[in-house]
């Protein structure tokens, strides 16, 4: 019996210590070191309507109670702030889209700290706005998720630089070129003194002259004389010669018709 008490007592003390540690961790917010950088935005200048990247470097303390905690990164979120209305309605201008992760451990891997990029898209007129980023960290021992502050500051929203090869500008250039080309073509066809108008006038005057002279012009510019009765004679080359002689003889010496005299009447 004494031996059993000797074995169970240390186990009970360990279990009590572990329970006390878990309760303390569930009540205490973990201590996480967060370093925020804007790698592509000098002087915190962000482009309006485009993706702007911020990088978070997360580490746990190397000593203390939080150094042994099993912490994982679950998501990153943020918001645009109106610094002039702090503590009032309208302080949060717009929330950013959250980015979720698959429980990234905060403990360094191969001696390298955890670095996580986050992209946000400002949609404002050029101005200076406040930004705030927060991270959701999960405690693996208590399964509790902690909402931790990561960064609060200001950024200057500027319009992105225009490029000559931008898709929207290229579409605008093509539309303007089509409009100008159509206007030039219409002017070349209808402007006084153009070749097309001169050709139409020349054809009209030629048609009037042909109508007045009684002749017409063919499709290839050949003059066509009006057809007369004498020019409509048929071709006699295919008729046999003896038929032609008979026809010619009969036409030159027609037979006289018999005349009626009074001598036959008595």
PDB file of C-alpha atoms in Angstrom, residues 5 14 19 31 44 57 64 66 87 96 116 129 131 156 161-162 169 176-177 189 194-195 214 254 260:
ATOM      1  CA  UNK A   5       1.014   5.683  -2.727  1.00  0.00           C
ATOM      2  CA  UNK A  14       2.447  15.901 -12.662  1.00  0.00           C
ATOM      3  CA  UNK A  19      -3.730  20.931 -15.845  1.00  0.00           C
ATOM      4  CA  UNK A  31       3.538  36.182 -26.859  1.00  0.00           C
ATOM      5  CA  UNK A  44       4.673  52.631 -47.559  1.00  0.00           C
ATOM      6  CA  UNK A  57       8.046  37.361 -39.941  1.00  0.00           C
ATOM      7  CA  UNK A  64       9.860  31.748 -20.909  1.00  0.00           C
ATOM      8  CA  UNK A  66       5.561  30.810 -24.357  1.00  0.00           C
ATOM      9  CA  UNK A  87     -13.085  55.653 -31.431  1.00  0.00           C
ATOM     10  CA  UNK A  96      -9.500  43.371 -46.153  1.00  0.00           C
ATOM     11  CA  UNK A 116       4.246  34.766 -44.594  1.00  0.00           C
ATOM     12  CA  UNK A 129      -5.167  55.907 -44.843  1.00  0.00           C
ATOM     13  CA  UNK A 131      -4.003  50.064 -41.955  1.00  0.00           C
ATOM     14  CA  UNK A 156      -0.160  56.514 -48.936  1.00  0.00           C
ATOM     15  CA  UNK A 161       1.876  54.434 -63.287  1.00  0.00           C
ATOM     16  CA  UNK A 162       0.332  54.208 -66.761  1.00  0.00           C
ATOM     17  CA  UNK A 169      -5.045  51.772 -73.512  1.00  0.00           C
ATOM     18  CA  UNK A 176      -9.666  55.674 -82.137  1.00  0.00           C
ATOM     19  CA  UNK A 177      -7.762  54.321 -85.154  1.00  0.00           C
ATOM     20  CA  UNK A 189     -15.211  59.402-101.250  1.00  0.00           C
ATOM     21  CA  UNK A 194     -12.163  63.595-105.128  1.00  0.00           C
ATOM     22  CA  UNK A 195     -11.584  60.980-107.845  1.00  0.00           C
ATOM     23  CA  UNK A 214     -28.851  58.467-130.176  1.00  0.00           C
ATOM     24  CA  UNK A 254     -41.936  38.241-162.639  1.00  0.00           C
ATOM     25  CA  UNK A 260     -59.480  39.606-168.603  1.00  0.00           C
TER      26      UNK A 260
END
